[in-house]
Short mmCIF file of C-alpha atoms in Angstrom, two decimals:
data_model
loop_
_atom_site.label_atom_id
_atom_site.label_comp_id
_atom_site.label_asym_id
_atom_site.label_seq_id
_atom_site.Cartn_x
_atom_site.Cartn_y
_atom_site.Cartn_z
CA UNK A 165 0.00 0.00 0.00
CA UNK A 166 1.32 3.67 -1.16
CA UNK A 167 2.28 5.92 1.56
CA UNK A 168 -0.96 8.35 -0.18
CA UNK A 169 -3.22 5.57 1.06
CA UNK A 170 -1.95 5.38 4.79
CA UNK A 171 -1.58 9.04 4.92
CA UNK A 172 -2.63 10.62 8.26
CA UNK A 173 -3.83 14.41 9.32
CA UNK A 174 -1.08 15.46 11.50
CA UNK A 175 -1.94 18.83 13.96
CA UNK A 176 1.78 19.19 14.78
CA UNK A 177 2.54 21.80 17.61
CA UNK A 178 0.52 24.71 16.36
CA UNK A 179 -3.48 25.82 16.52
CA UNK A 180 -5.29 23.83 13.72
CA UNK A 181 -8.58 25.21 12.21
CA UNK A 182 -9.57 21.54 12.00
CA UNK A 183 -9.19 18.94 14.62
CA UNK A 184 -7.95 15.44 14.45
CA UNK A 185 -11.15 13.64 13.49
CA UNK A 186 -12.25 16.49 10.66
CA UNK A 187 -8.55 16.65 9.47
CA UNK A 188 -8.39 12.99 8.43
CA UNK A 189 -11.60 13.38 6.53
CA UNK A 190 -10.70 16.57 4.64
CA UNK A 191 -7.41 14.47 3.83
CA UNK A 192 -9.11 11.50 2.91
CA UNK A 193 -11.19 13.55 -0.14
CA UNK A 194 -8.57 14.97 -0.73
CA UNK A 195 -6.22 12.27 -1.56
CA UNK A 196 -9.75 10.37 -3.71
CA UNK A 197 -9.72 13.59 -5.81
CA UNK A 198 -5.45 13.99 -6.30
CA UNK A 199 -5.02 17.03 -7.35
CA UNK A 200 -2.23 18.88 -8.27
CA UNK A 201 -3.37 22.87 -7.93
CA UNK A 202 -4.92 23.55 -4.61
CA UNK A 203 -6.06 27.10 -3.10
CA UNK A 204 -6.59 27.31 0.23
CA UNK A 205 -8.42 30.69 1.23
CA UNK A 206 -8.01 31.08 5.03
CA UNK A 207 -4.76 29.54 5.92
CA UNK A 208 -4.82 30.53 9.70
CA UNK A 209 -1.69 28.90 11.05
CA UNK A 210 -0.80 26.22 8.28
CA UNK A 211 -1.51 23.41 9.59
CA UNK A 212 -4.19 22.20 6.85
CA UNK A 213 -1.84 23.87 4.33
CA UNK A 214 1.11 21.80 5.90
CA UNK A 215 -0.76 18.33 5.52
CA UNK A 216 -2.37 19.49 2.07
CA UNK A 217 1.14 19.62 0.88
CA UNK A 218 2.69 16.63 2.27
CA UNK A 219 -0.13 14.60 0.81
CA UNK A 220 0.28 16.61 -2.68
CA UNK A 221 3.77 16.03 -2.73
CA UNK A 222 3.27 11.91 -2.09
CA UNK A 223 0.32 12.44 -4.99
CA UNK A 224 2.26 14.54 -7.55
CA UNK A 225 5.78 13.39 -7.20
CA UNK A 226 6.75 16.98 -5.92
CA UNK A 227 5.33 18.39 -8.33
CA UNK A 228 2.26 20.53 -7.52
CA UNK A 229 1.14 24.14 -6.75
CA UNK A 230 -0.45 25.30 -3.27
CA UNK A 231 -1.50 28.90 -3.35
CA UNK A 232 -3.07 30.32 -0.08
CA UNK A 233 -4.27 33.51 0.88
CA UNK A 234 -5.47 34.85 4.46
CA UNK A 235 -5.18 38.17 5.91
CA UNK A 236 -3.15 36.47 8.68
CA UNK A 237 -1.43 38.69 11.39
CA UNK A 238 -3.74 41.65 9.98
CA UNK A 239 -6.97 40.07 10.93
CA UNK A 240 -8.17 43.34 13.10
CA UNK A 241 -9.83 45.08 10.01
CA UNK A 242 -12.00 41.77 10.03
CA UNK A 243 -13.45 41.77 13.14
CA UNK A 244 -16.11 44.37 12.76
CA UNK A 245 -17.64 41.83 9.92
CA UNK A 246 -16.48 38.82 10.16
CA UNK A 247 -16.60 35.87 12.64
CA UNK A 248 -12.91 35.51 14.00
CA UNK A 249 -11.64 32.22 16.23
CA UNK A 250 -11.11 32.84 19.40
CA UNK A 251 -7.73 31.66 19.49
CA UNK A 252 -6.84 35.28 17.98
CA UNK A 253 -9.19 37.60 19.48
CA UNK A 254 -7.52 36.59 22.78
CA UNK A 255 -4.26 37.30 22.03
CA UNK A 256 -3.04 33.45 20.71
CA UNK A 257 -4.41 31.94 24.17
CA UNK A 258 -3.70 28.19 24.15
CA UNK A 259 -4.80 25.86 26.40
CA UNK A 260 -1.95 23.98 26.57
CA UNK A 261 0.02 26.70 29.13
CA UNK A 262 3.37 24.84 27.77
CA UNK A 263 2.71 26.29 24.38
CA UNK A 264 1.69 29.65 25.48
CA UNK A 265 5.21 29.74 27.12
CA UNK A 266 6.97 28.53 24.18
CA UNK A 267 5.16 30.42 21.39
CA UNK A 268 4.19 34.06 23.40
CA UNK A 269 7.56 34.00 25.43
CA UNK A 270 10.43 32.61 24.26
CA UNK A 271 9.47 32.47 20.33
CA UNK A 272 7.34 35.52 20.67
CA UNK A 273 6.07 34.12 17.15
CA UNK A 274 2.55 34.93 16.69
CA UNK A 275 1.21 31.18 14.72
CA UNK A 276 -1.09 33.10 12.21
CA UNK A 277 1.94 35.48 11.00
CA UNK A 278 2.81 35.62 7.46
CA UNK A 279 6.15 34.96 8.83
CA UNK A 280 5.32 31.95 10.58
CA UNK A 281 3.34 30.30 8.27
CA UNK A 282 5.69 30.76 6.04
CA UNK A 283 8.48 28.82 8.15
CA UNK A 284 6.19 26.17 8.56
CA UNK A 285 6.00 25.57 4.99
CA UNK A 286 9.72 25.90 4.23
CA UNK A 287 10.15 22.31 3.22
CA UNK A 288 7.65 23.93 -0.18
CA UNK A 289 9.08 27.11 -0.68
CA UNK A 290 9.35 25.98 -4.48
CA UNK A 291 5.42 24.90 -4.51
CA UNK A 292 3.13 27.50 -2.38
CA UNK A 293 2.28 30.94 -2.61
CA UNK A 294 0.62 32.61 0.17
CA UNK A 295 -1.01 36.10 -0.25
CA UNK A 296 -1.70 38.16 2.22
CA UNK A 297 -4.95 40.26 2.07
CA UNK A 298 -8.60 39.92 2.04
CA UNK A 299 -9.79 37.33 -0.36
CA UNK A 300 -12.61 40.28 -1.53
CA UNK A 301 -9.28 41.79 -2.75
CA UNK A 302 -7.23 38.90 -3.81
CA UNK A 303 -10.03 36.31 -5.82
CA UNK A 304 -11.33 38.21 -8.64
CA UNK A 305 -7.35 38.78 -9.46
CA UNK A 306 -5.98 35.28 -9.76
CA UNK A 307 -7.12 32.43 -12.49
CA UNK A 308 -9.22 30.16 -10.81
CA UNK A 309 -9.16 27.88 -13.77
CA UNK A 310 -6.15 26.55 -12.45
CA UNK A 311 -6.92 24.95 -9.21
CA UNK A 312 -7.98 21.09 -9.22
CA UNK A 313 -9.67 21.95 -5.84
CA UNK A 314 -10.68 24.67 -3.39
CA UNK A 315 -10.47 24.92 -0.12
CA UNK A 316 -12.79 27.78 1.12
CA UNK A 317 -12.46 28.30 5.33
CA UNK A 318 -11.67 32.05 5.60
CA UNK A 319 -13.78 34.75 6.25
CA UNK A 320 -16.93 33.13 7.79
CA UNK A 321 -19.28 36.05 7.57
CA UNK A 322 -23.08 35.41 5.30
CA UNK A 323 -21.34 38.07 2.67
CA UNK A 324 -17.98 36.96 2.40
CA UNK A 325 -18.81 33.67 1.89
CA UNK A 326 -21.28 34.38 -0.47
CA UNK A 327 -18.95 36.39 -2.62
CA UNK A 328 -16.16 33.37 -2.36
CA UNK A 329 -18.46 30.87 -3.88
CA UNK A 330 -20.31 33.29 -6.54
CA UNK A 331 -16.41 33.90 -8.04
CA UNK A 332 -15.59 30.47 -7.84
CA UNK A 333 -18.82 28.74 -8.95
CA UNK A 334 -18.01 29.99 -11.91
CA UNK A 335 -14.96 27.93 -12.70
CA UNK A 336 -15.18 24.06 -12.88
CA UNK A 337 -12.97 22.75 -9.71
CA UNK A 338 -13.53 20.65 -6.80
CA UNK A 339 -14.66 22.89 -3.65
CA UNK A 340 -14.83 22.03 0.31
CA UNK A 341 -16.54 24.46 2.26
CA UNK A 342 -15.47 24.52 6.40
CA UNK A 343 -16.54 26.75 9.03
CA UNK A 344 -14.71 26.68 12.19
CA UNK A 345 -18.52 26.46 13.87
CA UNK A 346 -19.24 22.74 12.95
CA UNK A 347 -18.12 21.53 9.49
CA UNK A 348 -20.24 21.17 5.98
CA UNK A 349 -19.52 19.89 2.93
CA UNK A 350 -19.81 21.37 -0.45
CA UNK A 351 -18.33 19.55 -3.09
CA UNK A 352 -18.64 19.74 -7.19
#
């Protein structure tokens, strides 16, 4: 059996968007539909990035694109409208006090950073893009007729979302829809 098939959502060290259990089955369609352009819009601290491209890179031989954008350490302008986790409203607030000492004190590396994110993805400099803005800003600018599938979990707000999809609807891909409330499906 291929490493592809056995291929397990990993959190790592950092916040995750999507736990364990709703990790594994993002991974799992993602590995049934192989692609080898994803776009991930609302990369928060990586860590779905980090295990879409270790599974791409098993997939594609190393050879595949990951673009993702998120407004990442310059969420503030998105509070007024939007519905932000938690995890950044209060100030990257772990539970795990271990982490908070490692990551607010001794790092003083804020996990949804540009600059972190960025790190965490090293190992694919050569494969990923990430843009930082608002995806209002950022979507109507970039071919979407490139990506094999979508990966929409960023602003979670009835407009935003609804703007997302109406762009994208509009180009033939392969779409999951997450909200950091529950998770839903939406896939063409």
């Amino acid at each position: 059996m291929s490493l592809q098939n056995n291929f397990k959502y990993k959190e790592y060290w950092r916040k995750a968007g999507l736990k364990k259990y709703f990790g594994q089955i993002f991974i799992d369609i993602v590995n049934k539909k192989k692609p080898k352009n994803f776009l991930e819009i609302g990369v928060f601290t990586g860590v779905t990035a980090r295990n879409v491209c270790e599974l791409l890179s098993l997939i594609n031989n190393k050879d595949f694109f990951y673009l993702g954008i998120d407004l990442f350490e310059d969420f503030q302008e998105a509070i007024k409208n939007e519905v932000v986790p938690e995890f950044l409203i209060q100030k990257q607030n772990f539970s795990n006090p271990l982490k908070s000492l490692v990551y607010n004190f001794f790092l003083k590396e804020k996990l949804n950073s540009l600059n972190s994110v960025s790190k965490f993805l090293k190992k694919f400099e050569n494969n990923i893009e990430l843009k930082k803005g608002n995806s209002l800003n950022i979507l109507p600018k970039i071919n979407l007729k490139i990506f094999d599938m979508i990966f929409v979990d960023g602003g979670h707000s009835y407009e935003t979302v609804k703007f997302e999809l109406e762009i994208i609807l509009d180009r033939k891909s392969t779409r999951l829809n997450s909200s950091h409330l529950g998770i839903s499906y939406a896939v063409f």
